[in-house]
Coordinates of N, CA and C and ligand atoms in Angstrom, one line a residue:
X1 N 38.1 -35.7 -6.4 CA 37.1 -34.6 -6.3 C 37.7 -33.2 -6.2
X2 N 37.3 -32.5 -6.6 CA 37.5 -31.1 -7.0 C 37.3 -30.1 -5.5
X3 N 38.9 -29.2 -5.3 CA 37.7 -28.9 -3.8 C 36.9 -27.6 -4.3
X4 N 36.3 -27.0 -3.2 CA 35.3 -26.3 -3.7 C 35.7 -25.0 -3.7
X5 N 35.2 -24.3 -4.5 CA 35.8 -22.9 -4.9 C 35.8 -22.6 -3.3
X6 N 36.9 -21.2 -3.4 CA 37.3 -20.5 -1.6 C 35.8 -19.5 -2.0
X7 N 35.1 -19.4 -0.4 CA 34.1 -18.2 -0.7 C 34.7 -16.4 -0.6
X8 N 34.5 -15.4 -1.4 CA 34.8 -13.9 -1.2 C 34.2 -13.6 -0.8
X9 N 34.9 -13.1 0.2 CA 34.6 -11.6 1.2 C 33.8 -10.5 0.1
X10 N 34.6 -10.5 -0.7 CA 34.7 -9.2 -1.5 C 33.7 -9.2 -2.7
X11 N 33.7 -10.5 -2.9 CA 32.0 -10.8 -4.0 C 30.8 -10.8 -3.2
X12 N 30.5 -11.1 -2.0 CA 29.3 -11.1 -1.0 C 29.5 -9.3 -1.2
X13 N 30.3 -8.9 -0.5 CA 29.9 -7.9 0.0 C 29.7 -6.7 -1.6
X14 N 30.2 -6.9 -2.6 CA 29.6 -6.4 -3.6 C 27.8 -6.6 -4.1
X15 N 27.8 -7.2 -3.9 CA 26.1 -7.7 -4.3 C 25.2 -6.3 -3.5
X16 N 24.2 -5.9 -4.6 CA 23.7 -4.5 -4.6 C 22.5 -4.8 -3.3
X17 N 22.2 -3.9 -2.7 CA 21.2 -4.0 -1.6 C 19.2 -4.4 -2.4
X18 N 19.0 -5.2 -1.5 CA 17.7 -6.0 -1.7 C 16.9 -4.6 -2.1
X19 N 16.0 -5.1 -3.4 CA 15.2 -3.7 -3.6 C 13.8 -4.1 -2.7
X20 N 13.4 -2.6 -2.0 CA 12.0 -3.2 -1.8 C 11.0 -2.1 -1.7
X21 N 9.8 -2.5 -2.2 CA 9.0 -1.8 -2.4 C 7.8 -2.4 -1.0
X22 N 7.2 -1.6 -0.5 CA 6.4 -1.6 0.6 C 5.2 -1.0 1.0
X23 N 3.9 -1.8 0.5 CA 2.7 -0.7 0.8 C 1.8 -0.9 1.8
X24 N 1.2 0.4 2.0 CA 0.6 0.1 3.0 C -1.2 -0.1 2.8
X25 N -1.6 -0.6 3.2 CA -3.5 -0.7 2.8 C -4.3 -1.5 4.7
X26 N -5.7 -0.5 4.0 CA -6.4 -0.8 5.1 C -7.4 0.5 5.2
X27 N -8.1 0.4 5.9 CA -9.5 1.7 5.9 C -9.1 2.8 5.8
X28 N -10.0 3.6 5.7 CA -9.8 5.1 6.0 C -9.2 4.9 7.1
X29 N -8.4 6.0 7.9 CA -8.2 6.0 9.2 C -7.2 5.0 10.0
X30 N -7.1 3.7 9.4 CA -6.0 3.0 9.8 C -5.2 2.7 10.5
X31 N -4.3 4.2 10.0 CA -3.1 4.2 10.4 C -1.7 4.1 9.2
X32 N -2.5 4.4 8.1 CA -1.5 3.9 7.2 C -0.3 5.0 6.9
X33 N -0.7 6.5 6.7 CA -0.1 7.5 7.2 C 1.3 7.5 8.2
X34 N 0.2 7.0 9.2 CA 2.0 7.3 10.5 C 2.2 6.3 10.7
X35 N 1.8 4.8 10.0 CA 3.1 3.6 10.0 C 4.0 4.3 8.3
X36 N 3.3 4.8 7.7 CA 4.3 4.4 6.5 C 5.7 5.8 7.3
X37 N 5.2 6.6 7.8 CA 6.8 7.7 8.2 C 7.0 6.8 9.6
X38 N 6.6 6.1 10.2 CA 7.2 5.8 11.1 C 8.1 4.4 11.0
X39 N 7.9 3.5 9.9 CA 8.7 2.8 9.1 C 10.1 3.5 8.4
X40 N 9.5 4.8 7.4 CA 10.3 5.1 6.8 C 11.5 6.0 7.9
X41 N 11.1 6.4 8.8 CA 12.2 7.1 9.8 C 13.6 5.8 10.3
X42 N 12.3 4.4 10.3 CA 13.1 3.6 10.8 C 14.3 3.0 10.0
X43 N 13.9 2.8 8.8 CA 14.5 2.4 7.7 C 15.7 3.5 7.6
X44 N 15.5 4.8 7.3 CA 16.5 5.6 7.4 C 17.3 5.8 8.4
X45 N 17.0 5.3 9.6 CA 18.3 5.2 10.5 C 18.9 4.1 10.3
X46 N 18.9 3.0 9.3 CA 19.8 2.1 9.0 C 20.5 2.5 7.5
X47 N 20.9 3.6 7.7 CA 21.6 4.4 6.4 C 21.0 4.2 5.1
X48 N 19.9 3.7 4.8 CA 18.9 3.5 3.5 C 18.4 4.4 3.1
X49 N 18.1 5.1 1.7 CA 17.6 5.9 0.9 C 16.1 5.6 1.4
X50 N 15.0 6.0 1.6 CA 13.4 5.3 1.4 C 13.0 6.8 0.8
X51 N 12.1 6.3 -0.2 CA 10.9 7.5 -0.8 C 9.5 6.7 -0.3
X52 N 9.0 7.9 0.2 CA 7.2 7.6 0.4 C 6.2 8.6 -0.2
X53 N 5.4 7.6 -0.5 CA 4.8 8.7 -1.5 C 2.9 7.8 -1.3
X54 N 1.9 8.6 -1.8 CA 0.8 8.2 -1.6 C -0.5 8.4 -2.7
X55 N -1.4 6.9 -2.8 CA -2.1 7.4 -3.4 C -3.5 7.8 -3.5
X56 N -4.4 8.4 -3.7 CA -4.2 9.3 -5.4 C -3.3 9.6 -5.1
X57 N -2.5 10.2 -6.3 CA -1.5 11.8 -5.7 C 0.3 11.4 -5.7
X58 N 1.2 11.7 -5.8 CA 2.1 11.4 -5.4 C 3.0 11.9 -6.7
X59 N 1.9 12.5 -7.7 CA 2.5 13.2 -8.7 C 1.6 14.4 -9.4
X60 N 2.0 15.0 -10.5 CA 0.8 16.2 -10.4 C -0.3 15.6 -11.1
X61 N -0.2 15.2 -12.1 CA -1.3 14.6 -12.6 C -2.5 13.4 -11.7
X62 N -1.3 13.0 -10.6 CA -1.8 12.1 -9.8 C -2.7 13.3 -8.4
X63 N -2.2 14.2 -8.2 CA -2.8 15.2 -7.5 C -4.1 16.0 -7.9
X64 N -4.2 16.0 -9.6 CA -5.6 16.8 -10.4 C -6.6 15.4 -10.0
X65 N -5.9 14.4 -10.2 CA -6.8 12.8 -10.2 C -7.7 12.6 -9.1
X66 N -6.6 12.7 -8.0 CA -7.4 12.8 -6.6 C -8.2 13.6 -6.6
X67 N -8.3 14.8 -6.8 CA -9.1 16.1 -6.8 C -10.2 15.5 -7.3
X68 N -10.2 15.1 -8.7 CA -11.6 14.7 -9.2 C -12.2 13.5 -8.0
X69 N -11.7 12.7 -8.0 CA -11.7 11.7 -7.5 C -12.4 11.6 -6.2
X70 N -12.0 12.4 -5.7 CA -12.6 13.0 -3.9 C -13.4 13.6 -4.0
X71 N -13.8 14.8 -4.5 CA -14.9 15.8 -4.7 C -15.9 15.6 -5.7
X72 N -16.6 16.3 -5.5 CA -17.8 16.0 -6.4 C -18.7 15.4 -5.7
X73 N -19.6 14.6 -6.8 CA -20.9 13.8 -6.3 C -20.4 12.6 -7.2
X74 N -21.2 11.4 -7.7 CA -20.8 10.2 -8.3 C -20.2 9.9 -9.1
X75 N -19.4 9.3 -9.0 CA -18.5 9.0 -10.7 C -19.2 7.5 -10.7
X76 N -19.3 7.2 -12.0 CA -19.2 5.7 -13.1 C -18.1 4.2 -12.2
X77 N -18.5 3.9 -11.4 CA -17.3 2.6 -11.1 C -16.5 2.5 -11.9
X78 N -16.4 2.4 -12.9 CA -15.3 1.8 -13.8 C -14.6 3.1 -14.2
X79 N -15.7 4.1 -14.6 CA -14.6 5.1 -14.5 C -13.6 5.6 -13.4
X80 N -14.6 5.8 -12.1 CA -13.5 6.1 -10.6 C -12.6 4.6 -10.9
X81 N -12.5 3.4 -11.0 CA -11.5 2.5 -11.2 C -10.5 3.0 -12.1
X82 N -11.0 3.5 -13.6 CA -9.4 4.2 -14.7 C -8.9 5.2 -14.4
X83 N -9.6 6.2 -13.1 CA -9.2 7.5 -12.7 C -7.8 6.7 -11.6
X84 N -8.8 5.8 -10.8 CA -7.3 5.3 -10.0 C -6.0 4.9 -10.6
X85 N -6.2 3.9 -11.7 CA -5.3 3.5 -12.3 C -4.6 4.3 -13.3
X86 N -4.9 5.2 -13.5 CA -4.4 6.3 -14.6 C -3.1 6.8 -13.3
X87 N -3.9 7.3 -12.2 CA -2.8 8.0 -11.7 C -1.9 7.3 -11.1
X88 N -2.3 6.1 -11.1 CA -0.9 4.5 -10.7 C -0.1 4.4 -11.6
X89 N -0.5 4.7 -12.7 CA 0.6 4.4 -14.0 C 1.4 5.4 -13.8
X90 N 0.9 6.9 -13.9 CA 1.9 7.9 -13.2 C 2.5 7.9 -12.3
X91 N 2.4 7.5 -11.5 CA 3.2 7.5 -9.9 C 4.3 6.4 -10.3
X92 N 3.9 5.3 -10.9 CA 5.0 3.7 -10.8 C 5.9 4.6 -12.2
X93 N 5.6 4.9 -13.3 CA 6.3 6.1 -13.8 C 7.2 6.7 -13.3
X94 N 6.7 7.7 -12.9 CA 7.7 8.7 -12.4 C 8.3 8.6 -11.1
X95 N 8.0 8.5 -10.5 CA 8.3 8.1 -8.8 C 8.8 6.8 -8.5
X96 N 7.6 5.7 -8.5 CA 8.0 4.3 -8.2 C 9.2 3.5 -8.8
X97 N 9.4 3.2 -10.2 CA 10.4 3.1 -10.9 C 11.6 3.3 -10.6
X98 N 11.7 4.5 -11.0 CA 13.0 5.1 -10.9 C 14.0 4.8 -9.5
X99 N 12.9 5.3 -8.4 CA 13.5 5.0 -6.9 C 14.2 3.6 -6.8
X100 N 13.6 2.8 -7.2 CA 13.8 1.5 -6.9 C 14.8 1.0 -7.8
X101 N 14.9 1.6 -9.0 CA 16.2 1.4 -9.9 C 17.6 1.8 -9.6
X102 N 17.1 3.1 -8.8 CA 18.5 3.5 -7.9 C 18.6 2.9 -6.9
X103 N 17.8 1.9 -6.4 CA 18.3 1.2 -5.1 C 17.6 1.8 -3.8
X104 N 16.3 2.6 -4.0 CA 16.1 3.4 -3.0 C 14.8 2.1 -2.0
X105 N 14.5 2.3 -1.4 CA 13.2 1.7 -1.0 C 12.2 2.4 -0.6
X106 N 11.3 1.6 -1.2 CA 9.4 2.8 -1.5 C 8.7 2.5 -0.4
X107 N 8.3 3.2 -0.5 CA 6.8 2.6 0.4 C 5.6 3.5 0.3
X108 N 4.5 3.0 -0.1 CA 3.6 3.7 -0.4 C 2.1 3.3 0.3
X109 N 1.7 4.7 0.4 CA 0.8 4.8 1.3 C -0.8 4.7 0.8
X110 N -1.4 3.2 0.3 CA -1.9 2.7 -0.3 C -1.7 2.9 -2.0
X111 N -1.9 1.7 -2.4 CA -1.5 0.7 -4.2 C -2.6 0.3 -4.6
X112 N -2.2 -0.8 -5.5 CA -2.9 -1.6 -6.0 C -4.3 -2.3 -5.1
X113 N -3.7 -2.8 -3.9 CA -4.7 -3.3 -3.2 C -6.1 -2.2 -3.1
X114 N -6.0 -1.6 -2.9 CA -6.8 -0.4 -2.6 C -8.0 -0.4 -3.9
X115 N -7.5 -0.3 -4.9 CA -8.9 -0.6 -5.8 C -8.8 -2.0 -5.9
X116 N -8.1 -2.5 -5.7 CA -8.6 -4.3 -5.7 C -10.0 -4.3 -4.7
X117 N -9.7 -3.7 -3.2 CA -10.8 -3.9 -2.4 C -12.0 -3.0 -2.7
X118 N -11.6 -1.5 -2.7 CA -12.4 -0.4 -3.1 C -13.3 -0.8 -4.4
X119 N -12.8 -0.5 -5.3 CA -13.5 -0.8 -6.5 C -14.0 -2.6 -6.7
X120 N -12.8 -3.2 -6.8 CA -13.1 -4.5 -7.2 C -14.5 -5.2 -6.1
X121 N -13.6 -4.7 -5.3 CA -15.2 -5.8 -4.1 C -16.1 -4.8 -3.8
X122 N -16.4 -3.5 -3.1 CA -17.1 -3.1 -2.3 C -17.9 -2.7 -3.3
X123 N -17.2 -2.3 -4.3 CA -18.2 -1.4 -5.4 C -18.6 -2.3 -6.4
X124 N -18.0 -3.8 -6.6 CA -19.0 -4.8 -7.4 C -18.5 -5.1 -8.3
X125 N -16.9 -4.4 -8.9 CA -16.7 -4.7 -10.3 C -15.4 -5.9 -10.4
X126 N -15.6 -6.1 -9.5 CA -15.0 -7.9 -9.2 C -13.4 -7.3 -9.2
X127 N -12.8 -8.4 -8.4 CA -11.4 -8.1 -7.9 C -10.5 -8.6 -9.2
X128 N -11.1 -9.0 -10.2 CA -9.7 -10.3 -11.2 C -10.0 -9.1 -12.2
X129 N -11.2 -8.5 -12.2 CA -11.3 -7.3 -14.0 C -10.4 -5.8 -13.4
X130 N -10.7 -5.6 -11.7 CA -10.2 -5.1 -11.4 C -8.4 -4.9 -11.8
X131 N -7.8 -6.4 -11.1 CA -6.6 -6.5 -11.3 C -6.0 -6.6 -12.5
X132 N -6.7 -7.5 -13.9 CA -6.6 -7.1 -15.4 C -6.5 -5.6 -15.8
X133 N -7.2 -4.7 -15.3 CA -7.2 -3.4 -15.6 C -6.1 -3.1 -14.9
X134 N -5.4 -3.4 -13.7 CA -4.1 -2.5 -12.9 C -2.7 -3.2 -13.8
X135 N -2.6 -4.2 -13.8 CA -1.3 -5.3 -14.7 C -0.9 -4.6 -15.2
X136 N -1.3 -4.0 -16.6 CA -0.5 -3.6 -17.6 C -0.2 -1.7 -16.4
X137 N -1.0 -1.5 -16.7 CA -0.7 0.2 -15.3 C 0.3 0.1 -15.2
X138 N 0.4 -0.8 -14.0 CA 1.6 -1.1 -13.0 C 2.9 -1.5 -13.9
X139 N 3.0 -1.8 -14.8 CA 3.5 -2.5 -15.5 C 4.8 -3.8 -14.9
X140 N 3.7 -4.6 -13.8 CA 4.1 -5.5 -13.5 C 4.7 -5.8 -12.0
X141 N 4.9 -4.0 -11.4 CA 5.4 -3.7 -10.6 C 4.6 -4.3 -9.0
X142 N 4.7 -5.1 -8.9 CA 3.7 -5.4 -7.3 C 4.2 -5.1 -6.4
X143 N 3.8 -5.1 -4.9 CA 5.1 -4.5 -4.2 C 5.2 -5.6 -3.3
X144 N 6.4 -5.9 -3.1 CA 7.0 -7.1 -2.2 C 6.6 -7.2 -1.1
X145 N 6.3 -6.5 -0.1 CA 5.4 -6.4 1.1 C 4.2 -5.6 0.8
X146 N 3.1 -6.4 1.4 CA 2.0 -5.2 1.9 C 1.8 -5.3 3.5
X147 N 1.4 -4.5 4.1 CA 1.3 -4.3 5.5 C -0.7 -3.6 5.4
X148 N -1.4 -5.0 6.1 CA -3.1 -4.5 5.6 C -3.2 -3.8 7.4
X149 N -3.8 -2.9 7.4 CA -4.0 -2.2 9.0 C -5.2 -2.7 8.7
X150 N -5.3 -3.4 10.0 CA -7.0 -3.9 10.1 C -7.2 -3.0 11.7
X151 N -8.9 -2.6 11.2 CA -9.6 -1.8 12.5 C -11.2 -2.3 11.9
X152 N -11.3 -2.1 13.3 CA -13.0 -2.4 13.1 C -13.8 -1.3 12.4
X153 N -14.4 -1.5 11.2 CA -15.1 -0.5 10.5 C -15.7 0.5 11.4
X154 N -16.2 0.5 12.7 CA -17.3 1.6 13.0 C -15.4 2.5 13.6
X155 N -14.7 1.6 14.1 CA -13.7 2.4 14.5 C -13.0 3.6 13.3
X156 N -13.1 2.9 11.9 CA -12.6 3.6 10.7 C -13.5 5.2 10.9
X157 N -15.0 4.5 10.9 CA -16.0 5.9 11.0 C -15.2 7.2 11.9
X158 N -15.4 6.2 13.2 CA -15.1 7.2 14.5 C -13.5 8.4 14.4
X159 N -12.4 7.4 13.8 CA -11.1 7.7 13.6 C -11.6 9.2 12.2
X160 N -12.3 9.1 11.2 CA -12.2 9.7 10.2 C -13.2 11.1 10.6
X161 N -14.3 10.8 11.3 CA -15.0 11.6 11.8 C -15.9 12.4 11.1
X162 N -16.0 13.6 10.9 CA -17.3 14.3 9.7 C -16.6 14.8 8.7
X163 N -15.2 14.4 8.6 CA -15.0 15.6 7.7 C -14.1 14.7 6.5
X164 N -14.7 13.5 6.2 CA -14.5 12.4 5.2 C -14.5 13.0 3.5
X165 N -13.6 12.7 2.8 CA -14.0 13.0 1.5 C -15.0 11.8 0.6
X166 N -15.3 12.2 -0.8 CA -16.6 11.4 -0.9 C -16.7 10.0 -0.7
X167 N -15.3 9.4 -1.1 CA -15.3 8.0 -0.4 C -15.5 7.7 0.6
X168 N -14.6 8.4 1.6 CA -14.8 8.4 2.8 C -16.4 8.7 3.9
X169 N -16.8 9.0 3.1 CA -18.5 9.8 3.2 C -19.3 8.6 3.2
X170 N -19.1 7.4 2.4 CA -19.8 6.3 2.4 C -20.2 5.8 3.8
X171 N -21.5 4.7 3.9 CA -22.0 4.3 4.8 C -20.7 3.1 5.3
X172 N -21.8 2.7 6.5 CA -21.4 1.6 7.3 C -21.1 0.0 6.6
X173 N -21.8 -0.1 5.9 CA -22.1 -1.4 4.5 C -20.8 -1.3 4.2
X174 N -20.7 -0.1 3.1 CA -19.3 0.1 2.1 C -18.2 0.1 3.1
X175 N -17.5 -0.1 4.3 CA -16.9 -0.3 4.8 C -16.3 -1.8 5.2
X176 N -17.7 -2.0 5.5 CA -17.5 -3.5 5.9 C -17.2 -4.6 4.5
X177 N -17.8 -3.7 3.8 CA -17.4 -4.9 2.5 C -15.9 -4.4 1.6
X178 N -15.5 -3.3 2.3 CA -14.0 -2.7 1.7 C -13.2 -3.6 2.7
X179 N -13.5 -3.8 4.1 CA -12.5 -4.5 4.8 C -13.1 -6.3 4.9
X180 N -13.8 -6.5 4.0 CA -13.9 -8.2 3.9 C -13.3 -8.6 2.6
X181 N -13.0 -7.5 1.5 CA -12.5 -7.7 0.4 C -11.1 -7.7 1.0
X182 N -10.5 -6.8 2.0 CA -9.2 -6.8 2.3 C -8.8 -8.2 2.5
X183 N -9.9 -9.0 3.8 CA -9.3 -10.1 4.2 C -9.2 -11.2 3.1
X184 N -10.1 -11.1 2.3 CA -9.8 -11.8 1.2 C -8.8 -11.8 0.7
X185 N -8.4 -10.9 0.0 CA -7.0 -10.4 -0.3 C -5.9 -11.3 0.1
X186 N -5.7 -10.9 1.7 CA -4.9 -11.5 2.8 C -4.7 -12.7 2.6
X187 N -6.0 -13.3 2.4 CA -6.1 -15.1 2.4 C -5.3 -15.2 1.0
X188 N -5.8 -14.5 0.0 CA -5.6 -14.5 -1.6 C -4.0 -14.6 -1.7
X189 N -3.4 -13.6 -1.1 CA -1.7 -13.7 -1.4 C -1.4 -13.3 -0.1
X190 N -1.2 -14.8 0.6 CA -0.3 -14.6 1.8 C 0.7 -14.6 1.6
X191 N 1.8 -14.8 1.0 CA 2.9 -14.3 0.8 C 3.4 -13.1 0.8
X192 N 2.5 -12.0 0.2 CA 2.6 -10.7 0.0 C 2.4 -9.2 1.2
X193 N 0.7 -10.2 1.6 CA -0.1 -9.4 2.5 C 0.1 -9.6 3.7
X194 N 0.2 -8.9 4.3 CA 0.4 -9.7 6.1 C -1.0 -8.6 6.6
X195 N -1.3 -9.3 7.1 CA -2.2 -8.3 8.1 C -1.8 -8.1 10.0
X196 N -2.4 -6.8 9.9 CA -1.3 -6.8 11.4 C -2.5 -5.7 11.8
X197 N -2.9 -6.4 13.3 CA -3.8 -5.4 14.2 C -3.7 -4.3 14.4
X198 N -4.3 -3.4 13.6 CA -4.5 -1.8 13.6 C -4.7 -1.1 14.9
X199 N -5.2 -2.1 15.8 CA -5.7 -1.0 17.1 C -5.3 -0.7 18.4
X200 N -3.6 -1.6 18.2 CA -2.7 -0.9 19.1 C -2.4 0.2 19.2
X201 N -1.5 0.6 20.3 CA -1.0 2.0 19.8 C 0.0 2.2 18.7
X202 N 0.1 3.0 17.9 CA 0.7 3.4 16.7 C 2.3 2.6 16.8
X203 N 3.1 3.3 18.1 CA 4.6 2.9 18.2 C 4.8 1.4 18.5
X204 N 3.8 0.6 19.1 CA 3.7 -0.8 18.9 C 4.0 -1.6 18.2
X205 N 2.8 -1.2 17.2 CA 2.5 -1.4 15.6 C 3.8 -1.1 14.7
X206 N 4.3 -0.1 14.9 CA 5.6 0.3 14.2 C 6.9 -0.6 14.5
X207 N 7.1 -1.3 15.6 CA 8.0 -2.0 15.9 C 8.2 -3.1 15.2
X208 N 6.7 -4.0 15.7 CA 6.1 -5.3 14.8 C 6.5 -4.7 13.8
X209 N 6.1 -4.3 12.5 CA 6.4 -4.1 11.3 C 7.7 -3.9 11.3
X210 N 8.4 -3.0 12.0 CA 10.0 -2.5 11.5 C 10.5 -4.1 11.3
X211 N 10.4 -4.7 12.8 CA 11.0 -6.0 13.2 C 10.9 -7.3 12.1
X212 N 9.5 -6.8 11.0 CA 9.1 -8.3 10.4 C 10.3 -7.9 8.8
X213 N 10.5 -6.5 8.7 CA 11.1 -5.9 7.4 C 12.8 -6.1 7.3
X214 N 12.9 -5.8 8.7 CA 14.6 -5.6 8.6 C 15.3 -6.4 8.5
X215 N 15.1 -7.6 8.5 CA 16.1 -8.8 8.2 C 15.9 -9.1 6.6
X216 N 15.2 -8.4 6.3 CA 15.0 -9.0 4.8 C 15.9 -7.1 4.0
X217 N 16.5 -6.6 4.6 CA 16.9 -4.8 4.4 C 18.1 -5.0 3.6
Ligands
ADP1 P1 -4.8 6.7 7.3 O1 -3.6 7.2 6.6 O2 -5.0 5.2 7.3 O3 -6.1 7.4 7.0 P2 -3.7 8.1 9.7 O4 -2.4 7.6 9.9 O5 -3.9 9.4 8.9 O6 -4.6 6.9 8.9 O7 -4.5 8.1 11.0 C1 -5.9 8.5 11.1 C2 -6.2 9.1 12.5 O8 -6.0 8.0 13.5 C3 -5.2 10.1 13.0 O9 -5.9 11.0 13.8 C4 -4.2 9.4 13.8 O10 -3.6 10.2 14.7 C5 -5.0 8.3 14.4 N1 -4.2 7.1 14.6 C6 -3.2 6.6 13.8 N2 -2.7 5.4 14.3 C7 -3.5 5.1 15.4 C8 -3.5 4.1 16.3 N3 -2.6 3.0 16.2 N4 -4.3 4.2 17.4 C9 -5.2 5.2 17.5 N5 -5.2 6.2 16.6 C10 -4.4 6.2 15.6
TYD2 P1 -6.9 8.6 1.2 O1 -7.1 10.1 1.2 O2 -5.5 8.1 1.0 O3 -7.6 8.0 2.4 P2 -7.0 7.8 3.9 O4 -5.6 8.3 4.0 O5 -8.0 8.6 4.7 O6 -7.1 6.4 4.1 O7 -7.7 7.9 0.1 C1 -8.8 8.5 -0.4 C2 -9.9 7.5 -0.7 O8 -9.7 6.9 -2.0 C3 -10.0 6.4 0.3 O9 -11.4 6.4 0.8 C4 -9.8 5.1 -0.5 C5 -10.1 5.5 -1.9 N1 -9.3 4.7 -2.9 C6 -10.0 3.9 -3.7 O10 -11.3 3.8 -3.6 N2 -9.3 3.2 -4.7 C7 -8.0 3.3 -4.8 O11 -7.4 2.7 -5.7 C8 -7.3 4.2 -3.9 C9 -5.8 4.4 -4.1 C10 -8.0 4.9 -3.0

């Protein structure tokens, strides 16, 4: 028998760092904001590059998007769905891509999931035409973790308060059926989605999550 190759020090420790992309989703109000910098502070004190970025927005064209997007009075479902995904193509473009090709790690402050639940479920245009319309967008890009903040809808209300933009403006209904599409989701790709109780305090919350990420860093 042959013995077995000697293992390198020097080949392990060559091998390029784990890429990872990391989003965040869940209601208005959440929490998704001060887990994604309070992740990203953590990550960066383990000598790691992280870019965070959010959507709408997170590029210019992704910033005129939101604009329409928020303001105003009704848009067309399917159109507010190609407005989202137009400015997802731009962001995974310009921003998302690239970071991650240099080795950086993302995290973004709601994705894909977000019109999966938003549009696809709450608003009726089904979660699978939904995610057919994001595939090619994304172009393929999913992100290796999601982190869903769950809070009780009237809590989302309360946390967001009067000064909601037009999505945000929606009733009590549109809520509850934005955060039962989530759980769906959840159930849908456990592998991906973790859901984790939103209604701790923030630094809690931040630990759990740092703690479930960094072995996989
Ligand atoms: P999102 O990005 O999901 O809209 P934010 O991080 O902006 O949420 O938080 C919305 C509001 O809720 C802010 O006023 C913030 O200070 C507060 N908040 C965030 N996390 C918590 C938490 N764990 N418990 C209570 N309030 C929170
Ligand atoms: P945002 O301002 O990020 O909300 P918040 O930080 O308060 O959670 O998002 C604006 C709104 O856009 C929010 O109500 C969710 C909605 N939205 C969709 O409906 N579909 C999407 O694909 C995305 C990214 C956001």
């Amino acid at each position: 028998m042959k013995p077995a190759p000697p293992v390198t020090i020097s080949r392990k420790a060559s091998y390029p760092r784990p890429r990872m992309f990391i989003t965040f989703e869940g209601l208005d109000g959440s929490g998704k904001s001060t887990q994604t910098e309070l992740l990203a502070e953590a990550i960066r004190g383990m000598g790691r590059e992280v870019v965070t970025t959010r959507e709408p927005g997170g590029t210019a064209l992704g910033e005129q998007v939101r604009a329409l997007l928020l303001t105003g009075d009704g848009i067309a479902p399917w159109a507010e769905a190609a407005l989202f995904a137009a400015a997802r193509a731009e962001l995974v473009e310009l921003v998302i891509a690239p970071a991650l090709e240099r080795g950086a790690v993302v995290i973004c402050d709601r994705y894909l999931d977000s019109s999966l639940a938003y549009q696809g479920g709450a608003r009726g245009l089904g979660v699978e035409q939904v995610l057919q319309l994001n595939l090619p967008a994304i172009s393929g890009r999913l992100p290796d973790r999601t982190f869903l903040l769950e809070i009780d809808p009237d809590e989302s209300a309360r946390r967001v308060g009067q000064n909601g933009d037009r999505i945000e403006r929606e009733d009590g209904r549109f809520r509850r059926q934005v955060a039962d599409a989530y759980r769906l989701l959840a159930e849908t790709f456990p592998q991906r989605i973790e859901a984790v109780d939103g209604s701790r305090p923030a630094a809690e919350i931040a630990k759990e999550i740092f703690g479930r990420v960094r072995e996989s860093l």
